[in-house]
GROMACS .gro file of C-alpha atoms in nm:
model
  306
    1UNK     CA    1  -0.693  -1.094  -0.554
    2UNK     CA    2  -0.573  -0.944  -0.906
    3UNK     CA    3  -0.222  -1.077  -1.052
    4UNK     CA    4  -0.057  -0.697  -0.997
    5UNK     CA    5   0.054  -0.656  -0.663
    6UNK     CA    6  -0.113  -0.503  -0.372
    7UNK     CA    7   0.200  -0.277  -0.411
    8UNK     CA    8   0.056  -0.163  -0.714
    9UNK     CA    9  -0.354  -0.160  -0.560
   10UNK     CA   10  -0.211   0.137  -0.350
   11UNK     CA   11  -0.029   0.309  -0.530
   12UNK     CA   12  -0.353   0.422  -0.782
   13UNK     CA   13  -0.543   0.440  -0.470
   14UNK     CA   14  -0.316   0.681  -0.387
   15UNK     CA   15  -0.256   0.860  -0.702
   16UNK     CA   16  -0.590   0.885  -0.812
   17UNK     CA   17  -0.830   0.962  -0.447
   18UNK     CA   18  -0.517   1.091  -0.239
   19UNK     CA   19  -0.609   0.749  -0.023
   20UNK     CA   20  -0.267   0.594   0.103
   21UNK     CA   21  -0.210   0.269   0.230
   22UNK     CA   22  -0.602   0.184   0.012
   23UNK     CA   23  -0.572  -0.173  -0.137
   24UNK     CA   24  -0.955  -0.153  -0.242
   25UNK     CA   25  -1.312  -0.001  -0.171
   26UNK     CA   26  -1.563  -0.255  -0.065
   27UNK     CA   27  -1.937  -0.282  -0.086
   28UNK     CA   28  -2.218  -0.461  -0.134
   29UNK     CA   29  -2.589  -0.483  -0.335
   30UNK     CA   30  -2.883  -0.628  -0.355
   31UNK     CA   31  -2.951  -0.826  -0.648
   32UNK     CA   32  -3.325  -0.738  -0.711
   33UNK     CA   33  -3.503  -1.103  -0.824
   34UNK     CA   34  -3.825  -1.236  -0.876
   35UNK     CA   35  -3.938  -1.472  -0.581
   36UNK     CA   36  -3.754  -1.807  -0.676
   37UNK     CA   37  -3.998  -2.117  -0.498
   38UNK     CA   38  -3.898  -2.279  -0.193
   39UNK     CA   39  -3.695  -1.976  -0.039
   40UNK     CA   40  -3.905  -1.833   0.256
   41UNK     CA   41  -3.756  -1.522   0.411
   42UNK     CA   42  -3.435  -1.610   0.304
   43UNK     CA   43  -3.418  -1.428  -0.011
   44UNK     CA   44  -3.613  -1.152   0.124
   45UNK     CA   45  -3.422  -0.856   0.207
   46UNK     CA   46  -3.481  -0.561   0.469
   47UNK     CA   47  -3.731  -0.464   0.135
   48UNK     CA   48  -3.915  -0.664   0.138
   49UNK     CA   49  -3.711  -0.811  -0.224
   50UNK     CA   50  -3.689  -1.109  -0.291
   51UNK     CA   51  -3.248  -1.082  -0.371
   52UNK     CA   52  -2.874  -1.230  -0.354
   53UNK     CA   53  -2.640  -0.978  -0.160
   54UNK     CA   54  -2.309  -0.953  -0.428
   55UNK     CA   55  -2.059  -0.868  -0.202
   56UNK     CA   56  -1.761  -0.689  -0.395
   57UNK     CA   57  -1.388  -0.529  -0.412
   58UNK     CA   58  -1.344  -0.249  -0.663
   59UNK     CA   59  -0.964  -0.131  -0.755
   60UNK     CA   60  -0.900   0.214  -0.795
   61UNK     CA   61  -1.003   0.184  -1.183
   62UNK     CA   62  -1.351   0.085  -1.123
   63UNK     CA   63  -1.252  -0.283  -1.163
   64UNK     CA   64  -1.341  -0.574  -0.933
   65UNK     CA   65  -1.099  -0.711  -0.756
   66UNK     CA   66  -1.280  -0.975  -0.554
   67UNK     CA   67  -1.672  -1.058  -0.566
   68UNK     CA   68  -1.893  -1.279  -0.360
   69UNK     CA   69  -2.253  -1.362  -0.492
   70UNK     CA   70  -2.528  -1.532  -0.416
   71UNK     CA   71  -2.542  -1.492  -0.037
   72UNK     CA   72  -2.957  -1.522   0.156
   73UNK     CA   73  -3.084  -1.148   0.075
   74UNK     CA   74  -3.150  -1.099   0.462
   75UNK     CA   75  -2.820  -1.056   0.526
   76UNK     CA   76  -2.622  -0.747   0.574
   77UNK     CA   77  -2.298  -0.574   0.431
   78UNK     CA   78  -2.097  -0.716   0.736
   79UNK     CA   79  -2.227  -1.029   0.738
   80UNK     CA   80  -2.138  -1.149   0.471
   81UNK     CA   81  -1.825  -0.947   0.451
   82UNK     CA   82  -1.737  -1.244   0.834
   83UNK     CA   83  -1.832  -1.537   0.643
   84UNK     CA   84  -1.635  -1.467   0.294
   85UNK     CA   85  -1.356  -1.621   0.180
   86UNK     CA   86  -1.167  -1.273   0.144
   87UNK     CA   87  -1.204  -1.204   0.543
   88UNK     CA   88  -1.033  -1.552   0.598
   89UNK     CA   89  -0.754  -1.436   0.354
   90UNK     CA   90  -0.670  -1.144   0.549
   91UNK     CA   91  -0.661  -1.295   0.898
   92UNK     CA   92  -0.452  -1.587   0.750
   93UNK     CA   93  -0.244  -1.358   0.560
   94UNK     CA   94  -0.330  -1.567   0.241
   95UNK     CA   95  -0.322  -1.291   0.045
   96UNK     CA   96   0.038  -1.117  -0.017
   97UNK     CA   97  -0.101  -0.737   0.133
   98UNK     CA   98   0.192  -0.519   0.229
   99UNK     CA   99   0.364  -0.492   0.588
  100UNK     CA  100   0.305  -0.267   0.788
  101UNK     CA  101   0.485   0.083   0.606
  102UNK     CA  102   0.571   0.444   0.797
  103UNK     CA  103   0.299   0.657   0.622
  104UNK     CA  104   0.440   1.041   0.645
  105UNK     CA  105   0.524   1.209   0.991
  106UNK     CA  106   0.234   0.904   1.161
  107UNK     CA  107   0.396   0.563   1.326
  108UNK     CA  108   0.356   0.291   1.074
  109UNK     CA  109   0.009   0.216   0.949
  110UNK     CA  110  -0.101  -0.164   0.810
  111UNK     CA  111  -0.261  -0.172   0.458
  112UNK     CA  112  -0.616  -0.165   0.474
  113UNK     CA  113  -0.949  -0.194   0.330
  114UNK     CA  114  -1.206   0.146   0.213
  115UNK     CA  115  -1.594   0.026   0.353
  116UNK     CA  116  -1.935   0.240   0.497
  117UNK     CA  117  -2.073   0.214   0.829
  118UNK     CA  118  -2.197  -0.130   0.684
  119UNK     CA  119  -1.867  -0.325   0.772
  120UNK     CA  120  -1.680  -0.417   1.053
  121UNK     CA  121  -1.420  -0.121   1.186
  122UNK     CA  122  -1.124  -0.386   1.152
  123UNK     CA  123  -0.761  -0.221   1.099
  124UNK     CA  124  -0.720  -0.396   0.789
  125UNK     CA  125  -1.067  -0.186   0.743
  126UNK     CA  126  -1.062   0.105   0.748
  127UNK     CA  127  -1.493   0.222   0.845
  128UNK     CA  128  -1.590   0.649   0.856
  129UNK     CA  129  -1.643   0.795   1.177
  130UNK     CA  130  -1.990   0.773   1.385
  131UNK     CA  131  -2.268   1.049   1.241
  132UNK     CA  132  -2.366   1.077   1.576
  133UNK     CA  133  -1.957   1.169   1.699
  134UNK     CA  134  -1.987   1.446   1.384
  135UNK     CA  135  -2.277   1.679   1.590
  136UNK     CA  136  -2.180   2.050   1.699
  137UNK     CA  137  -2.175   2.062   2.081
  138UNK     CA  138  -2.531   2.172   2.229
  139UNK     CA  139  -2.503   2.542   2.457
  140UNK     CA  140  -2.595   2.391   2.769
  141UNK     CA  141  -2.857   2.633   2.870
  142UNK     CA  142  -2.887   2.565   3.230
  143UNK     CA  143  -2.560   2.659   3.309
  144UNK     CA  144  -2.594   2.985   3.573
  145UNK     CA  145  -2.270   3.154   3.439
  146UNK     CA  146  -2.274   3.411   3.720
  147UNK     CA  147  -2.188   3.052   3.952
  148UNK     CA  148  -1.906   2.977   3.729
  149UNK     CA  149  -1.554   3.051   3.795
  150UNK     CA  150  -1.303   3.204   3.574
  151UNK     CA  151  -1.151   2.960   3.574
  152UNK     CA  152  -1.407   2.665   3.523
  153UNK     CA  153  -1.554   2.902   3.222
  154UNK     CA  154  -1.195   2.903   3.085
  155UNK     CA  155  -1.111   2.484   3.130
  156UNK     CA  156  -1.479   2.428   2.922
  157UNK     CA  157  -1.378   2.698   2.687
  158UNK     CA  158  -1.088   2.464   2.616
  159UNK     CA  159  -1.235   2.177   2.579
  160UNK     CA  160  -1.517   2.287   2.421
  161UNK     CA  161  -1.171   2.372   2.137
  162UNK     CA  162  -1.064   2.034   2.179
  163UNK     CA  163  -1.383   1.862   2.069
  164UNK     CA  164  -1.485   2.137   1.815
  165UNK     CA  165  -1.133   2.017   1.671
  166UNK     CA  166  -1.140   1.636   1.702
  167UNK     CA  167  -1.504   1.713   1.523
  168UNK     CA  168  -1.318   1.914   1.190
  169UNK     CA  169  -1.054   1.683   1.160
  170UNK     CA  170  -1.314   1.312   1.120
  171UNK     CA  171  -1.591   1.554   0.868
  172UNK     CA  172  -1.236   1.533   0.707
  173UNK     CA  173  -1.143   1.216   0.748
  174UNK     CA  174  -1.540   1.132   0.676
  175UNK     CA  175  -1.453   1.314   0.341
  176UNK     CA  176  -1.143   1.179   0.231
  177UNK     CA  177  -1.264   0.842   0.273
  178UNK     CA  178  -1.593   0.847   0.115
  179UNK     CA  179  -1.390   1.002  -0.174
  180UNK     CA  180  -1.247   0.659  -0.219
  181UNK     CA  181  -1.503   0.470  -0.114
  182UNK     CA  182  -1.694   0.596  -0.414
  183UNK     CA  183  -1.480   0.448  -0.698
  184UNK     CA  184  -1.683   0.097  -0.601
  185UNK     CA  185  -2.007   0.250  -0.609
  186UNK     CA  186  -1.980   0.334  -0.969
  187UNK     CA  187  -1.838   0.006  -1.048
  188UNK     CA  188  -2.076  -0.122  -0.996
  189UNK     CA  189  -2.268   0.209  -1.144
  190UNK     CA  190  -2.123   0.158  -1.459
  191UNK     CA  191  -2.150  -0.209  -1.509
  192UNK     CA  192  -2.583  -0.159  -1.399
  193UNK     CA  193  -2.586   0.148  -1.658
  194UNK     CA  194  -2.432  -0.134  -1.878
  195UNK     CA  195  -2.556  -0.467  -1.891
  196UNK     CA  196  -2.886  -0.400  -1.906
  197UNK     CA  197  -3.004  -0.701  -1.768
  198UNK     CA  198  -2.902  -0.570  -1.428
  199UNK     CA  199  -3.092  -0.291  -1.453
  200UNK     CA  200  -3.402  -0.435  -1.328
  201UNK     CA  201  -3.555  -0.779  -1.106
  202UNK     CA  202  -3.500  -1.113  -1.308
  203UNK     CA  203  -3.618  -1.462  -1.288
  204UNK     CA  204  -3.345  -1.723  -1.264
  205UNK     CA  205  -3.296  -2.026  -1.023
  206UNK     CA  206  -2.988  -1.941  -0.748
  207UNK     CA  207  -2.694  -2.113  -0.973
  208UNK     CA  208  -2.765  -1.917  -1.250
  209UNK     CA  209  -2.796  -1.593  -1.040
  210UNK     CA  210  -2.490  -1.673  -0.977
  211UNK     CA  211  -2.373  -1.726  -1.318
  212UNK     CA  212  -2.525  -1.387  -1.521
  213UNK     CA  213  -2.411  -1.187  -1.188
  214UNK     CA  214  -1.988  -1.372  -1.290
  215UNK     CA  215  -2.083  -1.293  -1.666
  216UNK     CA  216  -2.144  -0.917  -1.654
  217UNK     CA  217  -1.870  -0.867  -1.349
  218UNK     CA  218  -1.602  -1.084  -1.630
  219UNK     CA  219  -1.723  -0.857  -1.909
  220UNK     CA  220  -1.709  -0.564  -1.664
  221UNK     CA  221  -1.339  -0.603  -1.618
  222UNK     CA  222  -1.271  -0.773  -1.961
  223UNK     CA  223  -1.377  -0.359  -2.078
  224UNK     CA  224  -1.199  -0.170  -1.829
  225UNK     CA  225  -0.844  -0.328  -1.961
  226UNK     CA  226  -0.568  -0.098  -2.016
  227UNK     CA  227  -0.689  -0.069  -2.359
  228UNK     CA  228  -0.796   0.268  -2.466
  229UNK     CA  229  -0.992   0.230  -2.715
  230UNK     CA  230  -1.236  -0.077  -2.513
  231UNK     CA  231  -1.199   0.136  -2.152
  232UNK     CA  232  -1.318   0.485  -2.377
  233UNK     CA  233  -1.572   0.303  -2.578
  234UNK     CA  234  -1.748   0.097  -2.270
  235UNK     CA  235  -1.722   0.409  -1.952
  236UNK     CA  236  -1.707   0.776  -2.170
  237UNK     CA  237  -1.618   1.103  -1.958
  238UNK     CA  238  -1.902   1.155  -1.783
  239UNK     CA  239  -1.990   0.821  -1.711
  240UNK     CA  240  -1.813   0.822  -1.352
  241UNK     CA  241  -1.867   1.053  -1.104
  242UNK     CA  242  -1.566   1.306  -1.127
  243UNK     CA  243  -1.371   1.603  -0.993
  244UNK     CA  244  -1.260   1.946  -1.135
  245UNK     CA  245  -0.958   2.138  -1.044
  246UNK     CA  246  -1.119   2.267  -0.676
  247UNK     CA  247  -1.223   1.932  -0.557
  248UNK     CA  248  -1.615   1.957  -0.662
  249UNK     CA  249  -1.775   1.675  -0.697
  250UNK     CA  250  -1.978   1.632  -1.058
  251UNK     CA  251  -2.186   1.279  -1.020
  252UNK     CA  252  -2.153   1.045  -1.321
  253UNK     CA  253  -2.390   0.979  -1.592
  254UNK     CA  254  -2.511   0.615  -1.420
  255UNK     CA  255  -2.657   0.784  -1.129
  256UNK     CA  256  -2.978   0.942  -1.388
  257UNK     CA  257  -3.058   0.644  -1.437
  258UNK     CA  258  -3.029   0.443  -1.153
  259UNK     CA  259  -3.414   0.509  -1.078
  260UNK     CA  260  -3.440   0.259  -0.758
  261UNK     CA  261  -3.619  -0.029  -0.970
  262UNK     CA  262  -3.291  -0.228  -1.084
  263UNK     CA  263  -3.105  -0.527  -1.014
  264UNK     CA  264  -2.949  -0.361  -0.810
  265UNK     CA  265  -3.020  -0.219  -0.470
  266UNK     CA  266  -2.777  -0.085  -0.121
  267UNK     CA  267  -2.799  -0.338   0.122
  268UNK     CA  268  -2.858  -0.206   0.482
  269UNK     CA  269  -2.589  -0.253   0.765
  270UNK     CA  270  -2.529  -0.302   1.098
  271UNK     CA  271  -2.387  -0.197   1.414
  272UNK     CA  272  -2.063  -0.355   1.509
  273UNK     CA  273  -1.781  -0.375   1.772
  274UNK     CA  274  -1.422  -0.301   1.737
  275UNK     CA  275  -1.108  -0.362   1.892
  276UNK     CA  276  -0.920  -0.072   2.036
  277UNK     CA  277  -0.670  -0.119   1.851
  278UNK     CA  278  -0.845  -0.117   1.491
  279UNK     CA  279  -0.978   0.269   1.630
  280UNK     CA  280  -0.623   0.348   1.745
  281UNK     CA  281  -0.543   0.300   1.319
  282UNK     CA  282  -0.846   0.453   1.205
  283UNK     CA  283  -0.697   0.761   1.458
  284UNK     CA  284  -0.333   0.786   1.273
  285UNK     CA  285  -0.517   0.824   0.944
  286UNK     CA  286  -0.724   1.074   1.055
  287UNK     CA  287  -0.423   1.202   1.166
  288UNK     CA  288  -0.264   1.201   0.797
  289UNK     CA  289  -0.492   1.335   0.652
  290UNK     CA  290  -0.442   1.700   0.849
  291UNK     CA  291  -0.012   1.704   0.814
  292UNK     CA  292   0.163   1.521   0.550
  293UNK     CA  293  -0.156   1.360   0.423
  294UNK     CA  294  -0.352   1.670   0.361
  295UNK     CA  295  -0.511   1.811   0.054
  296UNK     CA  296  -0.599   2.165  -0.089
  297UNK     CA  297  -0.994   2.161  -0.168
  298UNK     CA  298  -1.073   1.958   0.207
  299UNK     CA  299  -1.158   2.263   0.385
  300UNK     CA  300  -1.389   2.375   0.137
  301UNK     CA  301  -1.544   2.043   0.066
  302UNK     CA  302  -1.677   1.956   0.427
  303UNK     CA  303  -1.753   2.324   0.472
  304UNK     CA  304  -1.954   2.270   0.222
  305UNK     CA  305  -1.828   2.609   0.000
  306UNK     CA  306  -1.847   2.592  -0.352
   0.00000   0.00000   0.00000
């Protein structure tokens, strides 16, 4: 992580993306390369393309906080994460992550990273609720309505309302999490747009793949330092995704150039088992998003209204 404090990273995420206690957005990409010699299947990813995995954490300003490049392309995001120094340092409390703190009217909450479904749910890593839990309830056409008592019917109605309310809250949570997580998507996209070697598979040794990607990361961060001049030249308005005052999203220009043949492609996820404490933290954060931490436009965003 950078010299600036974790508290500042978290403040930036809350101010820019309405995600409190966030220490960074996590994602992974395949760095697609021409078939290396004697690689066997270790460098082949799930699309049968030879690659190395690039795992990264971004701050709220599209700058890389942490990168881990060079793992075999056959690994999923979560697999790279489990073997990374980042997870080890988090679990050994070596990063100076702030202690748990109050979050609105919700009780004390830990600070955390945000990722997609490819990552495990941990108290220090929030991921979305599974899509299958967001499906609307289906009516049971086999029930004989005349055989159901009024009290049973009322109980069923209450249960249905409770289920729909939970589903609604989880959709809000997933929207809010996705909004913060898209930052790292844009970080990768901006870098690939500016450093053209990443726009197509390239030929290099394992060592040079790491050097090339690391150089791109360093140059990317250098251009996005606090200087307004270099920032505006490197990432002018419209390059990254942006929102209007109603929260409606317009995709950044880098996405138009992402034709699926670049050197950076998505990493496949896998299922993970999570501890009950991590579920509780996610539920508390979900509750925060519909109480003290709600934003005016979130309802319209999950309903798809304009």
